[in-house]
C-alpha cells in the first residue's frame, strides 16, 4: 500500500512511518517542520520519501497525494496551548488543514483515511454514582479547584463519583480549544466519508509517551513536560493532587494501532472511532514518581495548581480496539516508564 503520512516527522508520526516501512508499505511524509516542534531538522526514516510542506496549502497537498492509496493524518497542533491567543493557530493547523486534505482526497479519489484523534474529545471520562448510576459531571468550578476540591461530584445528588472506562459511544464534550478542534476534525472526516463513500478510522489516542517526544515546549503532553523537568535537573511539578487518572500508552503501541487500522477493511461511507490506550489506568502522580525514580531524581513536587481546561479522570475502554483491529498494548507501564526515563527527547 502507498501511504501518505501527514506530520510524519513528528513524535507519533515518525514512529508510524517506521512501522509502515517495516511492514513493507511505500511511505511518503508531508510535514511543515513547524519551529514549535522542530527546532532542528529531524532525522527521518531514509526509506520514506519526504516532502516539506504545509497541510493547509492545497497545491502542496495535491502533489503529496499523487499516487497514494491511503492517508494517515497525524499532522496537528497539540496540547492545551498557552492561552486563547493560540485559538487561530489551532483552528488553522488542525481544522483548515484537515479540510484541505479531505478536499484533495476527494478530487484524487483516495478513499482510505486513518485520522489521529484524541481522548480529549470526551472531556471528562466515564463516571458512576453509587446512587444515580452512570452520570456525566459538568465543568469543574473555579471555586472548587481553588479550594482543592478536585473530584467532580455527582451532578444529581452531589455524592462522590467512581471513574469508569470511557467507551467510543460516550457523548463528545470538548473542554478546551485543542479538544474542540479534534472534534471538528472528526466531524469533517465523517462528512467527507458520507459524501465520497470513503472510510475513516478515527484513532482516539490517550496519553501517548515515548522516545522522540519534544522537550521544553508548552504544547507537549504531560509525560514530556515531566520528563523535560528531570532533564533540566528540576523536580517534576504535578498539578492538583496528582491523583488524576489517565491511560498512558507507549508510542510503539500507538504506531502498531495505526498499522492495524490501515489493514482493516473499514465500512465505507462512515467514520468509526476507536480508543487507543493501554487499558491500564494510572495516576499522573504514579507516572511522575516512576519517571523520577528511573531517572534518579529529583522526586516530584505536588503543587495543588490546576489548569482550567484540564479534566479530572479519563481512562480508555480498549474493547473496540481489540475486537475490531485485534489491537492490544504490549508495552507495560513499568517497562515503558523505565525506558522513557532515559529515552532521547526531541530538542
XYZ file of C-alpha atoms in Angstrom:
347
model
C 0.000 0.000 0.000
C 1.175 3.536 -0.765
C 0.542 5.695 2.296
C 0.853 9.441 2.849
C 1.680 10.235 6.483
C 0.992 13.877 7.288
C 3.016 15.088 10.245
C 5.302 12.131 9.642
C 8.339 13.949 11.035
C 6.678 14.481 14.418
C 6.676 12.475 17.615
C 3.909 9.982 16.837
C 4.064 10.356 13.056
C 7.730 9.334 12.835
C 7.006 6.102 14.705
C 4.041 5.414 12.418
C 6.366 5.860 9.425
C 8.850 3.374 10.887
C 6.168 0.731 11.442
C 4.693 1.167 7.958
C 8.095 0.946 6.275
C 8.976 -2.142 8.295
C 5.689 -3.740 7.171
C 6.633 -3.213 3.523
C 4.440 -0.222 2.659
C 5.578 2.636 0.436
C 5.534 5.778 2.573
C 5.578 9.476 1.756
C 5.898 12.034 4.561
C 4.374 15.511 4.411
C 5.465 17.755 7.276
C 5.752 21.529 7.640
C 8.572 21.239 10.232
C 6.943 23.895 12.411
C 9.504 25.555 14.715
C 7.341 24.965 17.811
C 8.154 21.255 17.407
C 11.219 21.059 15.174
C 13.950 23.414 16.345
C 16.481 21.347 14.415
C 15.852 19.245 11.334
C 14.760 15.748 12.440
C 16.421 12.507 11.396
C 13.818 10.566 9.394
C 13.454 7.035 8.090
C 15.583 7.004 4.946
C 13.255 4.520 3.241
C 10.392 7.031 3.220
C 10.024 9.883 0.748
C 9.998 13.280 2.474
C 8.191 16.437 1.380
C 8.430 19.683 3.334
C 5.075 21.388 3.087
C 2.044 22.628 4.963
C -1.165 20.611 5.005
C -3.101 23.896 4.754
C -1.683 24.568 1.257
C -3.897 22.987 -1.458
C -1.237 22.647 -4.221
C 1.215 21.042 -1.784
C -1.377 18.565 -0.533
C -2.488 17.692 -4.056
C 1.099 16.931 -5.000
C 1.662 14.868 -1.853
C -1.399 12.710 -2.644
C -0.183 11.817 -6.124
C -0.141 8.022 -6.442
C -1.245 7.373 -2.841
C -3.751 4.688 -1.766
C -4.365 5.871 1.788
C -3.657 8.707 4.211
C -2.560 8.500 7.833
C -3.319 12.020 9.074
C -1.097 12.806 12.062
C -0.412 16.493 11.384
C -1.843 18.681 14.145
C -1.071 21.318 16.712
C -1.347 19.530 20.069
C -1.620 20.271 23.794
C -3.652 22.806 25.720
C -1.660 25.743 24.386
C -0.687 28.848 26.302
C -3.868 30.941 26.152
C -6.750 31.815 23.839
C -4.403 33.735 21.565
C -3.477 30.258 20.286
C -7.027 29.658 19.067
C -6.500 30.818 15.448
C -3.370 28.679 15.116
C -5.163 25.575 16.403
C -8.104 26.129 14.068
C -5.768 26.707 11.112
C -3.419 23.766 11.573
C -5.994 21.251 12.761
C -9.291 22.110 11.106
C -8.393 24.069 7.975
C -5.546 21.627 7.332
C -7.913 18.659 7.625
C -10.452 20.335 5.329
C -7.796 20.987 2.674
C -6.602 17.388 2.920
C -10.109 15.916 2.643
C -10.994 18.083 -0.354
C -7.825 16.978 -2.119
C -8.503 13.318 -1.280
C -11.974 13.634 -2.807
C -10.546 15.099 -6.026
C -7.846 12.411 -6.220
C -10.136 9.518 -5.358
C -8.171 8.468 -2.254
C -10.786 6.706 -0.131
C -8.975 5.373 2.947
C -8.180 7.618 5.927
C -6.757 6.908 9.358
C -7.252 10.031 11.469
C -5.244 10.803 14.602
C -7.929 11.890 17.045
C -7.675 12.165 20.828
C -9.313 11.251 24.099
C -9.775 14.998 24.686
C -12.962 14.829 22.585
C -14.719 13.227 25.584
C -13.963 15.935 28.099
C -14.295 14.014 31.342
C -14.164 10.234 31.143
C -16.765 7.779 32.412
C -18.239 8.129 35.903
C -20.657 6.190 38.079
C -22.542 7.366 41.143
C -23.403 4.739 43.769
C -26.974 6.052 43.841
C -27.645 7.548 40.397
C -25.643 5.104 38.247
C -23.716 6.360 35.177
C -23.568 10.179 35.074
C -21.788 12.966 33.201
C -20.285 15.591 35.539
C -20.431 19.191 34.432
C -17.447 21.518 34.042
C -15.374 21.855 37.182
C -15.886 25.111 39.049
C -13.049 27.507 39.779
C -14.177 27.908 43.390
C -13.897 24.154 43.953
C -10.472 23.961 42.321
C -9.190 26.944 44.332
C -10.310 25.141 47.491
C -8.534 21.926 46.473
C -11.769 20.079 45.716
C -10.598 18.395 42.528
C -13.008 15.463 42.280
C -16.201 16.293 40.330
C -19.343 15.478 42.364
C -22.425 13.710 41.071
C -24.390 16.350 39.121
C -27.660 14.996 40.571
C -27.011 14.204 44.226
C -23.559 15.646 44.929
C -22.080 12.347 46.103
C -18.526 11.222 45.194
C -18.104 9.504 41.836
C -16.193 6.433 40.676
C -14.134 6.738 37.467
C -15.016 4.137 34.814
C -13.547 3.426 31.349
C -14.898 5.675 28.633
C -16.268 3.985 25.519
C -16.369 5.360 21.978
C -20.143 5.842 22.245
C -19.778 8.441 25.022
C -21.033 11.949 24.166
C -18.410 14.354 22.856
C -17.777 17.192 25.308
C -14.661 19.218 24.383
C -13.460 21.420 27.244
C -10.560 23.317 25.686
C -9.564 24.732 22.301
C -7.466 21.735 21.263
C -10.325 19.378 22.113
C -12.770 21.452 20.065
C -10.518 21.257 17.016
C -10.182 17.462 17.349
C -13.990 17.124 17.448
C -14.173 19.313 14.343
C -11.623 17.070 12.588
C -13.800 14.035 13.265
C -16.932 15.800 12.018
C -15.199 16.951 8.837
C -13.884 13.450 8.185
C -17.326 11.934 8.781
C -18.890 14.372 6.301
C -16.184 13.508 3.750
C -16.854 9.778 4.193
C -20.591 10.257 3.694
C -20.088 12.325 0.551
C -17.407 10.155 -1.081
C -18.061 6.651 0.226
C -14.594 6.697 1.765
C -13.732 5.053 5.091
C -12.376 6.702 8.231
C -10.952 5.107 11.338
C -10.507 7.858 13.952
C -7.968 6.653 16.499
C -8.620 8.434 19.773
C -5.173 8.400 21.340
C -4.992 8.500 25.099
C -1.846 9.812 26.829
C 0.960 8.851 24.455
C 4.576 8.844 25.654
C 7.918 7.535 24.464
C 11.133 8.419 22.627
C 11.236 11.495 20.361
C 8.775 13.490 22.452
C 9.547 17.212 22.172
C 11.462 18.792 25.020
C 10.715 22.079 26.805
C 7.575 23.146 24.963
C 4.218 24.206 26.476
C 2.485 22.311 23.662
C 3.799 18.894 24.738
C 1.862 16.282 26.702
C 2.229 15.776 30.439
C 4.801 12.993 30.011
C 7.135 15.247 28.040
C 6.677 18.140 30.465
C 7.601 15.982 33.464
C 10.468 14.308 31.644
C 11.805 17.695 30.458
C 11.946 18.896 34.065
C 14.074 15.901 35.019
C 16.386 16.581 32.080
C 16.896 20.115 33.417
C 17.644 18.758 36.908
C 14.367 20.116 38.297
C 11.678 18.216 40.238
C 8.650 17.410 38.072
C 5.714 19.611 39.065
C 2.476 17.674 39.380
C -0.759 19.666 39.209
C -3.765 19.241 41.501
C -3.140 16.406 43.996
C -1.537 14.070 41.466
C -4.457 11.631 41.609
C -5.813 12.390 38.130
C -6.348 9.069 36.339
C -5.043 8.664 32.797
C -4.295 5.846 30.366
C -0.603 6.122 29.432
C 0.142 4.297 26.181
C 3.568 3.832 24.623
C 4.133 5.341 21.186
C 5.254 1.974 19.795
C 1.799 0.587 20.590
C 0.141 3.623 19.022
C 2.145 3.102 15.831
C 1.040 -0.547 15.745
C -2.583 0.582 16.094
C -2.163 2.783 13.008
C -0.804 -0.166 11.031
C -3.756 -2.308 12.118
C -6.176 0.474 11.146
C -4.699 0.751 7.653
C -5.014 -3.014 7.191
C -8.621 -3.086 8.378
C -11.400 -3.019 5.775
C -13.396 -0.248 7.409
C -17.024 0.283 6.474
C -17.366 2.667 3.501
C -19.199 5.929 3.911
C -18.730 6.332 7.643
C -16.349 7.200 10.439
C -15.600 4.632 13.137
C -13.914 5.879 16.319
C -11.512 3.635 18.240
C -9.816 4.296 21.578
C -6.078 3.628 21.548
C -4.776 3.174 25.064
C -3.089 0.645 27.288
C -6.232 -0.434 29.117
C -4.439 0.164 32.446
C -5.218 3.360 34.407
C -2.509 5.121 36.419
C -2.416 8.488 38.115
C -0.306 11.405 36.940
C 1.474 11.123 40.297
C 2.257 7.464 39.568
C 3.886 8.450 36.303
C 5.877 11.313 37.826
C 7.258 9.076 40.586
C 8.038 6.240 38.161
C 9.934 8.587 35.836
C 11.805 10.333 38.638
C 12.773 7.026 40.236
C 14.055 5.575 36.975
C 15.862 8.819 36.090
C 17.489 9.086 39.519
C 15.584 12.112 40.852
C 14.789 14.739 41.815
C 11.430 13.491 43.082
C 8.147 15.174 42.070
C 6.504 18.094 43.819
C 2.694 18.125 44.072
C 1.714 21.764 43.598
C -2.060 21.923 44.034
C -2.133 24.186 40.975
C -4.544 23.488 38.126
C -5.322 24.364 34.529
C -8.935 25.262 33.887
C -9.028 23.256 30.622
C -7.891 20.020 32.267
C -10.255 17.203 33.176
C -10.038 15.036 36.274
C -10.206 11.432 35.057
C -10.279 9.873 31.595
C -9.386 6.215 31.035
C -9.903 4.185 27.862
C -12.074 1.195 27.249
C -9.972 -0.907 24.864
C -12.718 -3.374 23.895
C -13.395 -1.960 20.428
C -9.702 -1.734 19.532
C -9.296 -5.389 20.482
C -12.456 -6.620 18.757
C -12.223 -4.503 15.586
C -8.482 -4.175 14.986
C -7.012 -7.012 17.011
C -5.023 -4.342 18.862
C -3.715 -4.788 22.374
C -0.963 -2.778 24.043
C 2.269 -4.703 24.562
C 4.456 -2.229 26.490
C 3.765 -2.342 30.227
C 3.617 0.827 32.319
C 6.686 -0.177 34.354
C 8.835 -1.138 31.367
C 7.696 1.874 29.372
C 8.495 4.370 32.115
C 11.929 2.882 32.800
C 12.794 3.154 29.107
C 11.268 6.624 28.710
C 13.199 7.985 31.685
C 16.404 7.750 29.619
C 14.993 7.974 26.093
C 16.249 10.900 24.000
C 13.814 13.802 23.686
C 13.433 15.927 20.565
C 15.008 19.334 21.066
